[in-house]
Backbone as numpy.savetxt, mean C-alpha at the origin, in Angstrom:
# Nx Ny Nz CAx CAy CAz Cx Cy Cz
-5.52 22.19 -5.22 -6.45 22.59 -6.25 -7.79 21.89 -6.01
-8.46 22.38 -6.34 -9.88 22.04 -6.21 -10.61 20.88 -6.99
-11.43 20.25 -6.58 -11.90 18.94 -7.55 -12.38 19.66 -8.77
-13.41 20.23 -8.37 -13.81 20.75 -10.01 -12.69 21.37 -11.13
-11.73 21.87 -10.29 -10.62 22.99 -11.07 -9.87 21.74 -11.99
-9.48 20.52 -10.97 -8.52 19.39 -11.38 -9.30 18.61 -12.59
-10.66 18.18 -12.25 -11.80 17.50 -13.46 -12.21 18.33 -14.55
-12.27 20.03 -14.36 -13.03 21.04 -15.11 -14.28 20.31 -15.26
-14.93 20.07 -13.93 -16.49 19.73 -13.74 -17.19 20.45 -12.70
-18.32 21.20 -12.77 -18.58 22.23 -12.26 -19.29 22.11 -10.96
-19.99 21.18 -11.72 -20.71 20.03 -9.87 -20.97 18.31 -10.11
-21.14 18.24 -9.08 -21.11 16.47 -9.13 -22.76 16.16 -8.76
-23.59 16.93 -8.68 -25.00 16.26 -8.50 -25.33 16.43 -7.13
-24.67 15.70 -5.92 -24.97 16.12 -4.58 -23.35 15.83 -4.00
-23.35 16.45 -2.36 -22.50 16.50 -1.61 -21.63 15.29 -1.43
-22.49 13.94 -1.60 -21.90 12.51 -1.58 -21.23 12.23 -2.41
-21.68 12.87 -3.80 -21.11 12.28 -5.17 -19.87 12.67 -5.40
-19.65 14.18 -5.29 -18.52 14.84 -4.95 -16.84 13.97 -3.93
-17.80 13.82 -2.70 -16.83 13.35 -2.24 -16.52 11.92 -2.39
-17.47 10.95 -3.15 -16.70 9.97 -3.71 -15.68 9.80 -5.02
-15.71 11.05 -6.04 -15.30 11.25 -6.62 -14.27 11.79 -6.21
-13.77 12.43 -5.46 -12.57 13.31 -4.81 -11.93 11.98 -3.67
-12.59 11.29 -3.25 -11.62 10.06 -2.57 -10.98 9.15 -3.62
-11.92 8.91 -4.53 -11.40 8.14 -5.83 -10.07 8.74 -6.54
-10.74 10.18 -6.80 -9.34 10.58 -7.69 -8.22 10.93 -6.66
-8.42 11.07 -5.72 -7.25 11.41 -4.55 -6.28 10.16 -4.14
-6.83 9.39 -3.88 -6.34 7.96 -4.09 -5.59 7.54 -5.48
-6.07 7.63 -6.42 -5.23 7.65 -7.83 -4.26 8.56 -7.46
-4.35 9.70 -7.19 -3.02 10.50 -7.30 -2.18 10.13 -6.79
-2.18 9.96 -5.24 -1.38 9.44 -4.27 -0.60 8.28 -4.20
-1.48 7.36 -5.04 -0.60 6.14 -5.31 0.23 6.02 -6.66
-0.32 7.18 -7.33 0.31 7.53 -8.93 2.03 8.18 -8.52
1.80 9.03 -7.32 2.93 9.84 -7.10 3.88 8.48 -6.31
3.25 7.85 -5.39 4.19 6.65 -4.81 4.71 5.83 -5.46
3.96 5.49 -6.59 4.30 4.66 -7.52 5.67 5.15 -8.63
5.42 6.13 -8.95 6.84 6.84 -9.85 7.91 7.15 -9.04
7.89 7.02 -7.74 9.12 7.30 -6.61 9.82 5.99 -6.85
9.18 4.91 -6.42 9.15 3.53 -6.21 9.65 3.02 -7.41
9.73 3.44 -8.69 10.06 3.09 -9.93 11.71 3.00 -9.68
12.37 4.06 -8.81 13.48 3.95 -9.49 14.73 2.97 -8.11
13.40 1.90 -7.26 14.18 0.90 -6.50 13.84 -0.69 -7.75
12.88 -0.49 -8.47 12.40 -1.48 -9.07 11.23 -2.47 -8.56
10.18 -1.89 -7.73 9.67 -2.22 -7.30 8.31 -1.40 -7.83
7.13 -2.42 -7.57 5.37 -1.59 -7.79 5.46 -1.25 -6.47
4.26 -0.77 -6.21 2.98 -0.95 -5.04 2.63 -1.82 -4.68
2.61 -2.48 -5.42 1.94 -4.31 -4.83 2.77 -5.17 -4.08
3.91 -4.94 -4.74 5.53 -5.33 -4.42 5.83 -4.35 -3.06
6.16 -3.83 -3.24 6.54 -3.09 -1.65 5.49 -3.09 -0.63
4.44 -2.85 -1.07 3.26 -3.48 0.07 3.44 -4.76 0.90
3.99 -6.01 -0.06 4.16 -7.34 0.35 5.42 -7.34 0.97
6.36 -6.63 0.68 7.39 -6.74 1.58 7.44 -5.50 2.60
6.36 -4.72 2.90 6.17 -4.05 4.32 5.67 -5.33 4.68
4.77 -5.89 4.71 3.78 -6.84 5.56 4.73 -8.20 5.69
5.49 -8.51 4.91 6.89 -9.21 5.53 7.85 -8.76 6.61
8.14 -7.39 6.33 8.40 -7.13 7.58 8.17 -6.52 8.81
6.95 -6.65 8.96 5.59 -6.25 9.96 5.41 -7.93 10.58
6.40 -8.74 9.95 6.24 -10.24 9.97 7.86 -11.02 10.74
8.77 -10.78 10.12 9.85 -10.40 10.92 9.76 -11.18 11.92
10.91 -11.58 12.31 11.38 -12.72 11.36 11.09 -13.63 11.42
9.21 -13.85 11.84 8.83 -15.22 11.49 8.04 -15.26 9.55
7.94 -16.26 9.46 6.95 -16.31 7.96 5.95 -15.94 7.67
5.71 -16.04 6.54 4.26 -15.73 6.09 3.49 -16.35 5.58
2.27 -16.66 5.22 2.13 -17.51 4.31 0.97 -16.87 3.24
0.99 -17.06 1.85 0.48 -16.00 0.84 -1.22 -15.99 1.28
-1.84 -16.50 2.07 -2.82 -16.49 2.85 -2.74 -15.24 3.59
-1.80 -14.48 4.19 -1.66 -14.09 5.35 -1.54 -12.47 4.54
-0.52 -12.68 3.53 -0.06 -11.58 2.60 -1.27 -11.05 2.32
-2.10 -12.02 1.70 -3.55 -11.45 0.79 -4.32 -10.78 1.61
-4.54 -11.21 2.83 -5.40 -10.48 3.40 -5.03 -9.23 4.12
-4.21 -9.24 4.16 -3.10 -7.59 4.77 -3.43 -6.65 3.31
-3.05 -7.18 2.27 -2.52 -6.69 1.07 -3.89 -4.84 0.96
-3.04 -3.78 0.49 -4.09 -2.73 0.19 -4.94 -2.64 -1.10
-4.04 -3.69 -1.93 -4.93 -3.92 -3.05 -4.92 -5.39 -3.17
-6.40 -6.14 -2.15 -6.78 -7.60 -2.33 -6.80 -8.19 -3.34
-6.84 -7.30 -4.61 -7.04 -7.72 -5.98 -5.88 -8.57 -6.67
-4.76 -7.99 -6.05 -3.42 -8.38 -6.61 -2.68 -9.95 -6.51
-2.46 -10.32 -7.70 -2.37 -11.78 -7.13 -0.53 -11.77 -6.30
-1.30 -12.84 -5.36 0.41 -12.42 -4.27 1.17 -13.49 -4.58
1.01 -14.40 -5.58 1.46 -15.40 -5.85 2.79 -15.07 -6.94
1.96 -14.23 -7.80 2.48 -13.50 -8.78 4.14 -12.72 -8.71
3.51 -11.53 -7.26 4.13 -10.84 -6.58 5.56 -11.36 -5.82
5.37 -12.69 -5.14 5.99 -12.81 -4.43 7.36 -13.61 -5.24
6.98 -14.44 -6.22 7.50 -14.83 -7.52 8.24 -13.69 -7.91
7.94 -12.56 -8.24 8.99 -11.36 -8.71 10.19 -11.05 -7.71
9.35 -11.06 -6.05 10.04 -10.68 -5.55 11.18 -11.70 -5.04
11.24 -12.84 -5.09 11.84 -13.93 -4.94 12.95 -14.06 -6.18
12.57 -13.32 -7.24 13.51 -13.52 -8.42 14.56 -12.58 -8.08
14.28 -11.24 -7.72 15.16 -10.25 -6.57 15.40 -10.49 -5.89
15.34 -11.78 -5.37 16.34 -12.05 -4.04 15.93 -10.97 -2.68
14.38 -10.67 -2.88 14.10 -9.65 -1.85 13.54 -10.59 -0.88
13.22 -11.64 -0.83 12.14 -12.43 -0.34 12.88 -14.53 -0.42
12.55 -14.97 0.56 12.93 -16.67 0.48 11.25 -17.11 1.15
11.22 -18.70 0.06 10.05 -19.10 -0.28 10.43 -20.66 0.59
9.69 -21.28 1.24 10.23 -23.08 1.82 9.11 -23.32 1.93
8.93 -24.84 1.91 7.95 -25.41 1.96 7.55 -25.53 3.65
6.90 -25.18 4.41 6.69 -25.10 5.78 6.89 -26.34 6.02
7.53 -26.00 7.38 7.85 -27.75 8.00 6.59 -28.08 8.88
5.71 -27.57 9.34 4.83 -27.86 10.27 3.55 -28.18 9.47
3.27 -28.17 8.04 2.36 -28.62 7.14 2.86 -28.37 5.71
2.99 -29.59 4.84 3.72 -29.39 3.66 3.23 -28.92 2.42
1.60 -28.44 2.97 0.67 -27.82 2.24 1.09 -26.44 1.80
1.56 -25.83 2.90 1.64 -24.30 3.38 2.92 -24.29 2.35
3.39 -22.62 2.33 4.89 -22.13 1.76 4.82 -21.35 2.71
6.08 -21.42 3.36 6.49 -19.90 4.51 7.29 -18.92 3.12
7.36 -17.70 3.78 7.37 -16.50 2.93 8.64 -15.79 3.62
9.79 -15.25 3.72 10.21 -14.60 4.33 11.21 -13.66 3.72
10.96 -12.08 4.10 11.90 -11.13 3.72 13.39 -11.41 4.14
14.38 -10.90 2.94 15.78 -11.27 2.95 16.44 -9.99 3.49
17.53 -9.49 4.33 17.99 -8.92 4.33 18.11 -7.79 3.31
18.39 -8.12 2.14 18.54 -7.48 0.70 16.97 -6.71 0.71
16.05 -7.21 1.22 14.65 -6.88 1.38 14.45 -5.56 2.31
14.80 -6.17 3.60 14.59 -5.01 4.87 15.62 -3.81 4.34
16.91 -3.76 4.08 18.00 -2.99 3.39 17.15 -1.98 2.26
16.33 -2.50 1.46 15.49 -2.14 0.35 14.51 -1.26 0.63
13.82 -1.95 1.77 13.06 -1.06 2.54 13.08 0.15 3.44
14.31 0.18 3.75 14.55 0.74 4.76 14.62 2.20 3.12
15.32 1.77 2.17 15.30 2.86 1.15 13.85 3.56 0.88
13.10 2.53 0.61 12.01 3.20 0.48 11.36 3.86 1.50
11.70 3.88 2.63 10.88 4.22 3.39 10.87 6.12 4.08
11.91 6.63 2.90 12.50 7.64 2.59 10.88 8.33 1.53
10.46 7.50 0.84 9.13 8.27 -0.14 8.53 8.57 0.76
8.17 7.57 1.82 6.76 7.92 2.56 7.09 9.28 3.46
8.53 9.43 3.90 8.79 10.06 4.90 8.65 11.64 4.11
9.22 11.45 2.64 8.80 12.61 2.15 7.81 12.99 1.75
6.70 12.44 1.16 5.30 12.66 1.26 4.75 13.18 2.07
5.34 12.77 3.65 4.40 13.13 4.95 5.20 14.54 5.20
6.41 15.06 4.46 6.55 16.48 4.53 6.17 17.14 3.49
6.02 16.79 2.70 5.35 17.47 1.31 3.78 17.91 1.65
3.25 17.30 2.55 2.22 17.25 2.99 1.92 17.78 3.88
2.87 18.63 5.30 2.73 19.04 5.54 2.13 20.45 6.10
1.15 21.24 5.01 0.28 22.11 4.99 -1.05 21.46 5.93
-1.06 20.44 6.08 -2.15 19.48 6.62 -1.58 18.97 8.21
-2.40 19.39 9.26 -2.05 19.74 10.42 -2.08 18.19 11.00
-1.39 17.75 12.23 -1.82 15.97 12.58 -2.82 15.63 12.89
-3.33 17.40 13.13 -4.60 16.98 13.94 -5.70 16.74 12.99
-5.23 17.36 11.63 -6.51 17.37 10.30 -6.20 15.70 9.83
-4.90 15.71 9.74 -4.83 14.32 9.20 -5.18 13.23 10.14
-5.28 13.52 11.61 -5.45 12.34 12.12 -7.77 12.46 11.90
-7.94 13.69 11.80 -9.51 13.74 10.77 -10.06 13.02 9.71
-9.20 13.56 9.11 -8.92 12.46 7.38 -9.24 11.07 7.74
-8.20 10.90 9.07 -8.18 9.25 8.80 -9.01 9.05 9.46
-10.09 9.29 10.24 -11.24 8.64 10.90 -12.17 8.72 9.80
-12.27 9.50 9.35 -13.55 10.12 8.50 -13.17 8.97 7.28
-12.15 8.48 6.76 -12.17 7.31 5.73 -12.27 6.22 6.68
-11.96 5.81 8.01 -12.89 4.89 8.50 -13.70 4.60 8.39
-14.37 6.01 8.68 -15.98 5.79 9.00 -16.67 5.13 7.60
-16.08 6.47 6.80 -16.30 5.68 4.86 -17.10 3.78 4.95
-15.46 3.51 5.33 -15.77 2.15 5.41 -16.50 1.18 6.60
-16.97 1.81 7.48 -17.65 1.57 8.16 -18.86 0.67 7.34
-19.55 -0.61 7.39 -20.93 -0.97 7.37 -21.99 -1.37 8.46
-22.88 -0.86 7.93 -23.94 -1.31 8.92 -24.49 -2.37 9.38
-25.12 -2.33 10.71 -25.56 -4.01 11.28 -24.01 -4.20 11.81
């Protein structure tokens, strides 16, 4: 459906405005629809984000330094996060032996097992989605590169 059809807004002012408005609300959707999948392992977005990047980490540690800056939403406190996920037994927390400053971070079995469930949304998304060719989507994804691209 169309941006204007989805907003019932007829124009956005210029060509830019449009498409920041249509990355914005497209993004809400997408993570709105991942997010209600994800509801019924007991897990957010923020939460399963941190335990992909745990196990993108596998099977060495992490440290919530390492999490934050991976993380898709920087905003999220991982301290918070990792605390939930540690109460699930998805995740083990130690005080690093090589500086007693640090906490190593590491996904539990019960975690990767967890994941491996979820990893069933994404797979269906990317067929639900399928009307969208690899070659358009591998478009998409340069063109939100570029988005973020800055200058200098």
């Amino acid at each position: 459906m169309k941006l204007e059809d989805e907003l019932k807004q007829k124009t956005f002012g210029s060509p830019y405005r449009r498409m920041v408005v249509n990355v914005m609300f497209t993004g809400n959707w997408l993570q709105k629809e991942f997010s209600c999948q994800l509801k019924q392992y007991g897990l957010s977005l923020q939460q399963n984000n941190v335990l992909g990047i745990l196990r993108g980490q596998y099977p060495n540690p992490a440290t919530l330094g390492l999490i934050q800056e991976r993380m898709l939403d920087r905003d999220s406190n991982a301290t918070r996060l990792v605390d939930k996920l540690l109460e699930k037994g998805l995740v083990t927390r130690c005080q690093c032996a090589d500086n007693r400053r640090k906490v190593d971070i590491v996904i539990t079995e019960k975690g990767l097992e967890l994941l491996k469930q979820t990893d069933t949304i994404m797979q269906n998304l990317e067929e639900k989605y399928s009307q969208i060719t690899p070659e358009e989507a591998v478009q998409i994804g340069e063109l939100m590169d570029k988005l973020r691209e800055r200058e200098g």
